[in-house]
Coordinates of C-alpha atoms and ligand atoms in Angstrom, one line a residue:
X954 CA -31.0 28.5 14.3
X955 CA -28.0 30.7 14.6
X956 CA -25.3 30.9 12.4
X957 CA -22.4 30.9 15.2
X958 CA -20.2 28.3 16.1
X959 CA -17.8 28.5 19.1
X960 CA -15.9 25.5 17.2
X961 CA -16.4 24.5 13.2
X962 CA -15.0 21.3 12.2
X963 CA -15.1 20.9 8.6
X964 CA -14.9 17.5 7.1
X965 CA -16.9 14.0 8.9
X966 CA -14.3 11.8 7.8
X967 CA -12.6 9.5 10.7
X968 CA -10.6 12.7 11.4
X969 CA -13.3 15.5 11.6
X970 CA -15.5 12.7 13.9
X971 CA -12.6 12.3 16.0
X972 CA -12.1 15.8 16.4
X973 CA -15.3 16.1 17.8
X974 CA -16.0 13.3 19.9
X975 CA -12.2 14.2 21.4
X976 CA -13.1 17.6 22.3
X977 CA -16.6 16.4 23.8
X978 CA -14.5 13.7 26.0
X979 CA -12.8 17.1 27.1
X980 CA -15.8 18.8 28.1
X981 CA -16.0 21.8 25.5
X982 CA -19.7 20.2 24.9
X983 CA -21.4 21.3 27.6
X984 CA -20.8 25.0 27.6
X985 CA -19.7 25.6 23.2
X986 CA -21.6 25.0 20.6
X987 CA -19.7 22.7 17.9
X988 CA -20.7 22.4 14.4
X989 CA -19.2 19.5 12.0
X990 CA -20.0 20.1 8.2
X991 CA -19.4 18.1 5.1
X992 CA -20.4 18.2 1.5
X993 CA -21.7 15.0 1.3
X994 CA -24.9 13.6 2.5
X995 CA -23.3 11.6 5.0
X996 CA -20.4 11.2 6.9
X997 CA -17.2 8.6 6.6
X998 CA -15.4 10.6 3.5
X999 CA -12.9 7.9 2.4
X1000 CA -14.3 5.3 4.5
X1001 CA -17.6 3.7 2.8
X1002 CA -18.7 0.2 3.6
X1003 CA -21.6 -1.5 1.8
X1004 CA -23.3 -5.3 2.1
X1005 CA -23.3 -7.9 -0.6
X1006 CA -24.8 -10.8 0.0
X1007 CA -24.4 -10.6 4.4
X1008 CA -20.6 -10.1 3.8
X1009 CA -19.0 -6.2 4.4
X1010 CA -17.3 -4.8 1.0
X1011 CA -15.6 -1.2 1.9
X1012 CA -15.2 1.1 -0.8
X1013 CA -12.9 3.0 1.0
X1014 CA -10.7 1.2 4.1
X1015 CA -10.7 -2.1 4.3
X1016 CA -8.1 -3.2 7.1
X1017 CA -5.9 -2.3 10.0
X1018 CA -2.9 -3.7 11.9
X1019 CA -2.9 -3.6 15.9
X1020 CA 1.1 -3.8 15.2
X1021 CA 1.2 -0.2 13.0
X1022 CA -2.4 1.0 13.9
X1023 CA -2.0 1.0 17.6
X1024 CA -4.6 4.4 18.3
X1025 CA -6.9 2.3 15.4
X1026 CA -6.8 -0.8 17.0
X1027 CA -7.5 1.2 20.8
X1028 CA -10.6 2.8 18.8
X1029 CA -11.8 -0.8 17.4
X1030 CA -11.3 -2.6 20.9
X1031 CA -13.4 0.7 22.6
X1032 CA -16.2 0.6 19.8
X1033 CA -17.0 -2.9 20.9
X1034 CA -17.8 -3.5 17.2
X1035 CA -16.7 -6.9 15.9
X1036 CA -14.1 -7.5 13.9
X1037 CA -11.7 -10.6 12.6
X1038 CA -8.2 -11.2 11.3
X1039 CA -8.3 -9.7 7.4
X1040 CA -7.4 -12.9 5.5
X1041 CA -5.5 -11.4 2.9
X1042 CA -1.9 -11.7 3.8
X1043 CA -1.6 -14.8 2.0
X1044 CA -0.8 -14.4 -2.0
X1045 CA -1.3 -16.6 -4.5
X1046 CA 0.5 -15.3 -7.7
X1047 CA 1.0 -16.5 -11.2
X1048 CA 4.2 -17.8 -11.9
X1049 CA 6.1 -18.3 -8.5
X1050 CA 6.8 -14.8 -8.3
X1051 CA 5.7 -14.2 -4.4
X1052 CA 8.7 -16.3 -4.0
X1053 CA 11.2 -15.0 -6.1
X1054 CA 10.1 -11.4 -5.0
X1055 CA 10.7 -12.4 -1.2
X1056 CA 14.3 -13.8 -2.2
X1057 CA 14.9 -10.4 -4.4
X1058 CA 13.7 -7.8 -1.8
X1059 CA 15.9 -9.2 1.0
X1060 CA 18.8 -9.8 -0.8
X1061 CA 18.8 -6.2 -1.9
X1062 CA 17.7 -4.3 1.1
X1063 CA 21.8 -4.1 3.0
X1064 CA 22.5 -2.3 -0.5
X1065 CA 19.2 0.7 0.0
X1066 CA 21.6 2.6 1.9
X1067 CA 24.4 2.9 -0.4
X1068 CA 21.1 5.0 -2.5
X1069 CA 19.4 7.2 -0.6
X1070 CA 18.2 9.7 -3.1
X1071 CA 17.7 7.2 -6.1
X1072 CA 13.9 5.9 -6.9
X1073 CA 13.3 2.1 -6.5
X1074 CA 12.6 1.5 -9.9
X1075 CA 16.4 3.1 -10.8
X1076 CA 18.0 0.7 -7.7
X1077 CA 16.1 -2.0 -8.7
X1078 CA 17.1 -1.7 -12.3
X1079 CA 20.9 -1.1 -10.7
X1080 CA 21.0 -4.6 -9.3
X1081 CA 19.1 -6.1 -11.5
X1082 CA 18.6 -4.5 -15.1
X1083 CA 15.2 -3.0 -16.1
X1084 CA 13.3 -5.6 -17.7
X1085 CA 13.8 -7.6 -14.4
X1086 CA 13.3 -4.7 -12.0
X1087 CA 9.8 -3.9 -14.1
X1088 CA 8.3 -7.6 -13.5
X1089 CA 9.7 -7.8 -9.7
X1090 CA 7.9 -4.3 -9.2
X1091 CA 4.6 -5.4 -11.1
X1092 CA 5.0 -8.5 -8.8
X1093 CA 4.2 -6.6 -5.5
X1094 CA 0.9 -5.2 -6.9
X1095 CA 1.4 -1.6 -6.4
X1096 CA 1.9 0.6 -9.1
X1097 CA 3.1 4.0 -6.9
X1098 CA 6.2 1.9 -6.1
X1099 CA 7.5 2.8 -9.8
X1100 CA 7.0 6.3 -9.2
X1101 CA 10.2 8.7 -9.7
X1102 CA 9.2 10.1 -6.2
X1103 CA 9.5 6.8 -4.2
X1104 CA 13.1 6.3 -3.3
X1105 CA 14.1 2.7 -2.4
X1106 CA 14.0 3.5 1.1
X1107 CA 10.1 4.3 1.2
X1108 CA 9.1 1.7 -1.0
X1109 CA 10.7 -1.2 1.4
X1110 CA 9.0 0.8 4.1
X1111 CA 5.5 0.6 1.7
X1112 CA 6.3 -2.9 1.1
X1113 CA 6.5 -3.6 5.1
X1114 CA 3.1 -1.9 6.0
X1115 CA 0.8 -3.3 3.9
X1116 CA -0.7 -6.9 4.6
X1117 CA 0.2 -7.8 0.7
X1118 CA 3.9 -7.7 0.9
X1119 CA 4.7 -7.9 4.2
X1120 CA 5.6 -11.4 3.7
X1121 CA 8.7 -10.2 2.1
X1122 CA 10.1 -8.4 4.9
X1123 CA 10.6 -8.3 8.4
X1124 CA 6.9 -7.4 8.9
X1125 CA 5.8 -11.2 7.6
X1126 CA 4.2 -11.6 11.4
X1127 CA 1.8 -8.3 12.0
X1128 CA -1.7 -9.6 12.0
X1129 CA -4.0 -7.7 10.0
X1130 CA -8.3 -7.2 11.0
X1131 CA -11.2 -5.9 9.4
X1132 CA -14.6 -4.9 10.8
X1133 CA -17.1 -7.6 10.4
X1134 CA -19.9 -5.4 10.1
X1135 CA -17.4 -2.4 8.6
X1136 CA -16.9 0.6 9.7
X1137 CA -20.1 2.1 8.8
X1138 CA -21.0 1.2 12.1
X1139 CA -18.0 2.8 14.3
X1140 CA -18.3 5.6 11.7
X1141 CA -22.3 6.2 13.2
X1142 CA -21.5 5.5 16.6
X1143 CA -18.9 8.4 16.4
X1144 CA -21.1 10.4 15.0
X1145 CA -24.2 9.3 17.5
X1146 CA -21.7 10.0 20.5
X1147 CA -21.4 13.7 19.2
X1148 CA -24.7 14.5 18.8
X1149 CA -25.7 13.1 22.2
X1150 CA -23.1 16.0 23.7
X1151 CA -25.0 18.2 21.7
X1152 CA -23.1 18.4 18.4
X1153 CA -24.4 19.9 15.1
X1154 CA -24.0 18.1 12.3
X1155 CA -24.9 20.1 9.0
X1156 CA -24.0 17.7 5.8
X1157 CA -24.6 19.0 2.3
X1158 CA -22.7 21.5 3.0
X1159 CA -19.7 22.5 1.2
X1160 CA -16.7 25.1 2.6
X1161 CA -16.0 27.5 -0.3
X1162 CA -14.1 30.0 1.3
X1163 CA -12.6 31.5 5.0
X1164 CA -11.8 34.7 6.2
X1165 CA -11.1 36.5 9.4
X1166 CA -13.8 39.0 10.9
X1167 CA -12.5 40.4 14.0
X1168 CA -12.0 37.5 16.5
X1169 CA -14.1 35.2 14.7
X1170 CA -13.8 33.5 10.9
X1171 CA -16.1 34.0 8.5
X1172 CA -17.1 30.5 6.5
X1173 CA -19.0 30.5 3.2
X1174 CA -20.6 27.4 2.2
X1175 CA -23.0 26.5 -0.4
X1176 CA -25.5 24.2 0.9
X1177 CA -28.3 22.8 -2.1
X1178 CA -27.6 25.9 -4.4
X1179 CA -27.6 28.4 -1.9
X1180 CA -24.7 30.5 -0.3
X1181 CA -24.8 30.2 3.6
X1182 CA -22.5 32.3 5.9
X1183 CA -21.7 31.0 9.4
X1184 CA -19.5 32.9 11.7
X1185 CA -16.7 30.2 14.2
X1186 CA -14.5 31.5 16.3
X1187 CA -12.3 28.1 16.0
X1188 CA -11.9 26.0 12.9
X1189 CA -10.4 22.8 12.4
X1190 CA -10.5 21.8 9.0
X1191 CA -10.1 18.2 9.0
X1192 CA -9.9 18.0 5.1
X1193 CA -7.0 16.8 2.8
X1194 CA -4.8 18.4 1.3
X1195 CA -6.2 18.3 -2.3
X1196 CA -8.8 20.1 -0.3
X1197 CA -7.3 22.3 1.2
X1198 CA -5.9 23.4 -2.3
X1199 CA -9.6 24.0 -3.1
X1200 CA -10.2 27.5 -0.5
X1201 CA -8.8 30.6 -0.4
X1202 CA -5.9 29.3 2.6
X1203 CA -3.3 29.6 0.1
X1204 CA -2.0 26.0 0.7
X1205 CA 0.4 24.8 1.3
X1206 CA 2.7 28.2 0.9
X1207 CA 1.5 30.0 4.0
X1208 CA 0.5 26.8 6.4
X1209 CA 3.9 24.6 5.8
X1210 CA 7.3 24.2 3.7
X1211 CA 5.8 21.3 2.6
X1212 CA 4.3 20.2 -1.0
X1213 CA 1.6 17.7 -1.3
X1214 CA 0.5 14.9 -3.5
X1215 CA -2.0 12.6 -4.7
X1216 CA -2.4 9.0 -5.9
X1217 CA -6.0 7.8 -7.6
X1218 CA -7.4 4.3 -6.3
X1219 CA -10.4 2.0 -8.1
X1220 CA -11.7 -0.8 -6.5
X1221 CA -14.1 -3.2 -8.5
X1222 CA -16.6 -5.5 -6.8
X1223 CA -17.9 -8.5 -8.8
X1224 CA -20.4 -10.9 -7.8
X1225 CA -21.5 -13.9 -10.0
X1226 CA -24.7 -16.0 -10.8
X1227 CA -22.8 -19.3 -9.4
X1228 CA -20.1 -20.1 -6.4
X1229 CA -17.2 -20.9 -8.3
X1230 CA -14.3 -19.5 -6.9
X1231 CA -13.6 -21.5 -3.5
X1232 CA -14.0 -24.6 -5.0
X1233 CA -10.7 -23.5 -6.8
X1234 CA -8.8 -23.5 -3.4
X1235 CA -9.4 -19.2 -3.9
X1236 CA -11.6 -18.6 -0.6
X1237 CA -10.3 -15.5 1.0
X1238 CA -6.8 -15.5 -0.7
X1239 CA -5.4 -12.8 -2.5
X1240 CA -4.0 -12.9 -6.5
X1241 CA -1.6 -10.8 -8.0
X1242 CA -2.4 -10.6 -11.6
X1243 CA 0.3 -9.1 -14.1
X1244 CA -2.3 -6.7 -15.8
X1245 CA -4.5 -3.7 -14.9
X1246 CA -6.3 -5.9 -11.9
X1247 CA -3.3 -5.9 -10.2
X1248 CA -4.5 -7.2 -6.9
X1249 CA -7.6 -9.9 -7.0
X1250 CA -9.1 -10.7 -4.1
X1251 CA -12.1 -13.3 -3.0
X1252 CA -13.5 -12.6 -0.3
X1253 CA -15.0 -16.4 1.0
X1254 CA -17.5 -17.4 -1.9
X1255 CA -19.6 -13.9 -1.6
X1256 CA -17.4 -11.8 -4.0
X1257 CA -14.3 -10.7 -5.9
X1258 CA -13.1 -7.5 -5.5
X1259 CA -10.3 -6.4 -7.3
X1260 CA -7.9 -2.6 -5.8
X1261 CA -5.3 -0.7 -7.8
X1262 CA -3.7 2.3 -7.8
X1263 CA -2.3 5.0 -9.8
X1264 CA -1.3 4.3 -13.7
X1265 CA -4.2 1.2 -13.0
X1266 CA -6.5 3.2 -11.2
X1267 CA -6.5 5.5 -14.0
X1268 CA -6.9 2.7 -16.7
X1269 CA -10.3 1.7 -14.9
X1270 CA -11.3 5.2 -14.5
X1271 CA -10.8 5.5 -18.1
X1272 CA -12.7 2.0 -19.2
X1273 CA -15.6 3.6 -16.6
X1274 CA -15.8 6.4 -18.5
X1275 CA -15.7 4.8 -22.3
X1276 CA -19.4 2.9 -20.7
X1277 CA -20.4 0.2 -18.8
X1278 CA -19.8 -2.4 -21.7
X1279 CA -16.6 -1.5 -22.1
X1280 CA -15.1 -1.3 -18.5
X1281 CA -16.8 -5.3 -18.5
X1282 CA -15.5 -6.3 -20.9
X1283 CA -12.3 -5.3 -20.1
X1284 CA -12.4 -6.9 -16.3
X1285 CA -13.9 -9.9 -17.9
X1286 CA -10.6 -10.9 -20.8
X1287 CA -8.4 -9.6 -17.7
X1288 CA -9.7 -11.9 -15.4
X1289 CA -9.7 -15.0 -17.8
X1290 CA -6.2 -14.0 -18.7
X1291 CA -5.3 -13.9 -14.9
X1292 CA -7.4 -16.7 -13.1
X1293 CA -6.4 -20.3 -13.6
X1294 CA -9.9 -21.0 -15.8
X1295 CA -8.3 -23.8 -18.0
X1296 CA -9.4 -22.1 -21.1
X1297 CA -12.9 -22.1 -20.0
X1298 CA -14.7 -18.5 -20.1
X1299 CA -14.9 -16.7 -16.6
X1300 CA -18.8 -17.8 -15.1
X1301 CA -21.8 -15.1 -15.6
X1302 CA -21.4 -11.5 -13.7
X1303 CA -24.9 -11.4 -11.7
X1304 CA -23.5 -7.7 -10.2
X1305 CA -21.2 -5.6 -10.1
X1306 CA -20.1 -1.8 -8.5
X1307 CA -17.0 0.2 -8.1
X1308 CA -15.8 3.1 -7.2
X1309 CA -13.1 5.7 -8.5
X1310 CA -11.2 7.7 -5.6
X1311 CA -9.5 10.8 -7.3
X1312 CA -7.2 11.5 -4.3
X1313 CA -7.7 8.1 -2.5
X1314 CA -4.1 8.8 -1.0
X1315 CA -2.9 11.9 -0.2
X1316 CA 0.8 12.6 1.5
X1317 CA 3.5 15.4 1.9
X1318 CA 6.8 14.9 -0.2
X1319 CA 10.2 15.0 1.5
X1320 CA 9.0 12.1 3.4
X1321 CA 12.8 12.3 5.3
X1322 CA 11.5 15.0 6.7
X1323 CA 9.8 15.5 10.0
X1324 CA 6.4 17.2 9.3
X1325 CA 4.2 18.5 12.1
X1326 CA 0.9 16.3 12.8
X1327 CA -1.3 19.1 12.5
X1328 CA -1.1 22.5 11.0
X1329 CA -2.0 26.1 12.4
X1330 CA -2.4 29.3 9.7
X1331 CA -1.5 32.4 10.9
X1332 CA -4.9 33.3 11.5
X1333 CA -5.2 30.5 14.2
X1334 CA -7.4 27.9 11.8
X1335 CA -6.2 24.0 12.2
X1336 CA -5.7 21.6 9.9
X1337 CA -5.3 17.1 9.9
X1338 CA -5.3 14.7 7.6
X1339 CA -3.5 11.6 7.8
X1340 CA -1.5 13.1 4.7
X1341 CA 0.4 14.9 7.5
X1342 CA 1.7 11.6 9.2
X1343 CA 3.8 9.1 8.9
X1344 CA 1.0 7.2 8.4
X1345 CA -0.6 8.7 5.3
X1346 CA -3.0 6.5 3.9
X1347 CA -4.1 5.1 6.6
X1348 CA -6.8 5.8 9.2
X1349 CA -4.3 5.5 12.1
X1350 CA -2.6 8.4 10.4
X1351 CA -6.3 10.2 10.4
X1352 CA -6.4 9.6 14.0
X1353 CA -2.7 10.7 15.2
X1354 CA -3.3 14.4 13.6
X1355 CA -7.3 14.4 14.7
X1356 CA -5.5 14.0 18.3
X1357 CA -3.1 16.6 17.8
X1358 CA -5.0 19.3 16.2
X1359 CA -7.1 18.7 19.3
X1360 CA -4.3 19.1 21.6
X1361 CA -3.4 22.1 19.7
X1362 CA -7.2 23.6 20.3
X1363 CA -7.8 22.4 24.0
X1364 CA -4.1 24.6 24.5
X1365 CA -6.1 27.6 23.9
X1366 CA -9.1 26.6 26.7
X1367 CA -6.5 26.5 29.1
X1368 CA -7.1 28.7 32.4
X1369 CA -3.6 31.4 32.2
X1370 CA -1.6 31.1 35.6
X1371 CA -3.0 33.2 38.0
X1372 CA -6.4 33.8 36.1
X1373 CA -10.0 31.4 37.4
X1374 CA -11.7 30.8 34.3
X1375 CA -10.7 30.1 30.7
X1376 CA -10.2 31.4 26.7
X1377 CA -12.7 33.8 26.4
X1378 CA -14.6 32.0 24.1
X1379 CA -16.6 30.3 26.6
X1380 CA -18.6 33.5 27.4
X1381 CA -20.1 33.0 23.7
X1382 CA -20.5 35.8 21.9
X1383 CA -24.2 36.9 20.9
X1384 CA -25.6 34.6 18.5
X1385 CA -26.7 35.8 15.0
X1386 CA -29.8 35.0 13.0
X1387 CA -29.5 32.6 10.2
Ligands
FAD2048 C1 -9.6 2.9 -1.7 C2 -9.0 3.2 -0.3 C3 -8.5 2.2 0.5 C4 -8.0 2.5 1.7 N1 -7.6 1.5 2.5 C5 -7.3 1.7 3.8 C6 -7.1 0.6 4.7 O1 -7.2 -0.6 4.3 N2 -6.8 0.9 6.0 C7 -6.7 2.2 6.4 O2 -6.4 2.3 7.6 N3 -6.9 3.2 5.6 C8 -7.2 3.0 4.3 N4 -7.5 4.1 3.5 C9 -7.2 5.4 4.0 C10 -8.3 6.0 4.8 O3 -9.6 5.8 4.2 C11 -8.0 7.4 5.1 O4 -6.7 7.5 5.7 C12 -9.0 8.0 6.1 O5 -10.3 7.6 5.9 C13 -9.0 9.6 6.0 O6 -9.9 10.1 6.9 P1 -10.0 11.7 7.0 O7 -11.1 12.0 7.9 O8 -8.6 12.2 7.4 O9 -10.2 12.3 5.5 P2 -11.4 11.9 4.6 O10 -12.0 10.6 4.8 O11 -11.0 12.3 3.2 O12 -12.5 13.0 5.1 C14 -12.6 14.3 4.7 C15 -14.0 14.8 4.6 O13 -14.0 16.1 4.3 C16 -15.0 16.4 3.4 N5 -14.7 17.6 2.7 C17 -13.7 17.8 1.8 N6 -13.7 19.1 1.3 C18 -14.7 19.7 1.9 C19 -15.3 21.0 1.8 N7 -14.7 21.9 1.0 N8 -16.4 21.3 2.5 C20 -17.0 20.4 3.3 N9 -16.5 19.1 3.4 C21 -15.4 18.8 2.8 C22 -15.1 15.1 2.6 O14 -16.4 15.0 2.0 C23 -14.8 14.1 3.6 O15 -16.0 13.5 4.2 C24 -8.0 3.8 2.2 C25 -8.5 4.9 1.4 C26 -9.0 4.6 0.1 C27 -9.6 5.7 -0.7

């Protein structure tokens, strides 16, 4: 084994498997040797999908719209990998507030313009005075939309593009899917594609540092305790930013004007000892609950998953951490106080899993601004995320800046006027010994 790639993707998320099977499809396989690591034993980074009971649960992403996910959608359609219309567009909320929030949000939105610097929670509380603008912003289940940062303008364009609260805007007819099987599978086949062109795929292994070395970079990574050096002479790192924070790139300061940020997300999966849920009328619909659960969803009569973010996220990541006991208990009074139970106690838990995402989504601030879909440092290494996109968050957003960080290499294999072959790179240098 040698410890020289021609090209070193970092990161098997959507974007770093995209990046590879993209520059395969452009023929860089057959003559360079590509390498993609990760630091986890397996790839799909913020896209996990488990089974319960026959029925997909993803820890990660869930669903997609061929409306706003267009490249997604084309990736879906190409994978041949079923998939079905997500369910979850239709709300059922306590206290007729889908309603009242529908008749709020587009009565206000002519007035967004006349505040284009002011955060939603202020131009709500303009209009409407801040007791009210606190229970209409609780009422569309996402907590980031009463952060400082989100102006009114971003939150009606959150409120459009997700399957929730689209209801309440011009967006109320984009159909929304989900992989049957999840996207474990399109993750693999990605990843099977690759490896059939001949990519390596070394997991386990996490980047700790970069630095030039004549034409090439020099990667450290420690791999089960141990430090490993490999030698690329092109790197993408397909990495978020809170990643990217991590190595010694100095990010963002030399790589972009731009600052970054973070929001934490916590899903909870719940299954129970009886079916009880869908002979309430609550098979495949969503709930918006007025406490820490936020969004409740049941998905046919398999299971009940509850998704939150921020100032909720971090409430469950707390209860997780006081012990098991506690974080049930908690879900279970939350759940009785939401769910129309009558007064009768919420039926037995049979199982139960979750999972805590730290950075679950990352994006750049001065979203007015037009930021590029994929980064170059000065020393030639590239960067994606979907962080960088207009579609942060998302896995379409993933894909748009895999596909131009690719652009951005494939530039570089291009023969010069005048001149037969191609970058240099493809007479490899001489491999090194691991
Ligand atoms: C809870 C949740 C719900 C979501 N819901 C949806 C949804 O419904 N629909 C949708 O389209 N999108 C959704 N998303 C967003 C979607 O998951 C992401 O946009 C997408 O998966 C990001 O892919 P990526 O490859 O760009 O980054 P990531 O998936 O973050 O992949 C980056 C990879 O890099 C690896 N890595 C990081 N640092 C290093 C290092 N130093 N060395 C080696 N490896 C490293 C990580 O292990 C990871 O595997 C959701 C995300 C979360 C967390």
């Amino acid at each position: 084994m040698t410890n020289y790639s021609d090209i070193c993707i970092i990161g098997a998320g959507i974007g770093g498997l995209t990046c590879a099977t993209r520059l395969i499809n452009a023929g860089l396989g057959r003559h360079l040797r590509i390498r993609v690591f990760d630091v986890n034993g397996f790839v799909g980074g913020r896209i996990q999908s488990r089974k319960i009971d026959e029925e997909v649960a993803e820890l990660g992403a869930a669903r997609y719209s061929p409306q706003l996910h267009p490249h997604f959608q084309e990736l879906m359609q190409d994978s041949g990998l079923p998939h079905a219309v997500y369910p979850f567009t239709d709300v059922v909320s306590q206290e007729r507030e889908q309603q009242e929030l529908k008749e709020t949000l587009l009565s206000l939105q002519p007035m967004v313009k006349e505040h284009p610097q002011e955060s939603f929670l202020d131009f709500l509380s303009h209009y409407l005075g801040a007791d009210e603008a606190i229970r209409i912003l609780e009422a569309t289940g996402y907590d980031a939309l009463q952060l400082p940062i989100v102006t009114a303008a971003m939150a009606y364009d959150i409120i459009k593009k997700h399957p929730e609260t689209q209801n309440c805007t011009e967006n109320a007819g984009n159909e929304w899917r989900y992989a049957t099987d999840g996207y474990g599978e399109l993750l693999e086949q990605l990843k099977r594609q690759a490896q059939a062109a001949g990519v390596e795929f070394r997991l386990e292994h996490r980047l700790l540092s970069l630095e030039k070395s004549g034409a090439d970079h020099l990667l450290a990574f420690s791999h089960q305790g141990e430090i490993q050096m490999q030698r690329a002479h092109h790197v993408i790192l397909a990495i978020p930013p809170s990643a990217m924070m991590g190595l010694n790139m100095d990010f963002p300061a030399t790589w972009s004007p731009f600052q970054y940020d973070s929001l934490p997300l916590f899903k909870g999966f719940l299954t129970f000892e009886k079916k009880w849920f869908e002979c309430m009328g609550l098979g495949d619909k969503m709930l918006m609950a007025n406490n820490p659960l936020r969004k409740i969803y049941f998905k046919s009569d398999k299971y009940l998953l509850f998704y939150t973010d921020s100032k909720s996220a971090t409430y469950w990541r707390d209860s997780v951490e006081q012990g098991e006991e506690i974080y049930l208990e908690r879900v279970r009074s939350h759940l009785e106080q939401a769910l129309p139970l009558n007064g009768q106690p919420l039926p037995p838990i049979q199982s139960h899993f979750y999972k805590h995402w730290p950075h679950g989504v990352e994006f750049y601030l001065e979203p007015e601004a037009k930021h590029p879909t994929a980064l170059v440092h000065p020393s030639g290494i590239i960067s994606c995320s979907d962080a960088y996109t207009s579609h942060c968050g998302w896995m379409e957003g993933s894909l748009i800046s895999a596909h131009h960080a690719c652009e951005l290499l494939l530039e570089r294999f291009k023969p010069l006027p005048d001149e037969p072959g191609c970058d240099d790179t493809l007479a490899a240098p001489a491999a090194e010994s691991a």
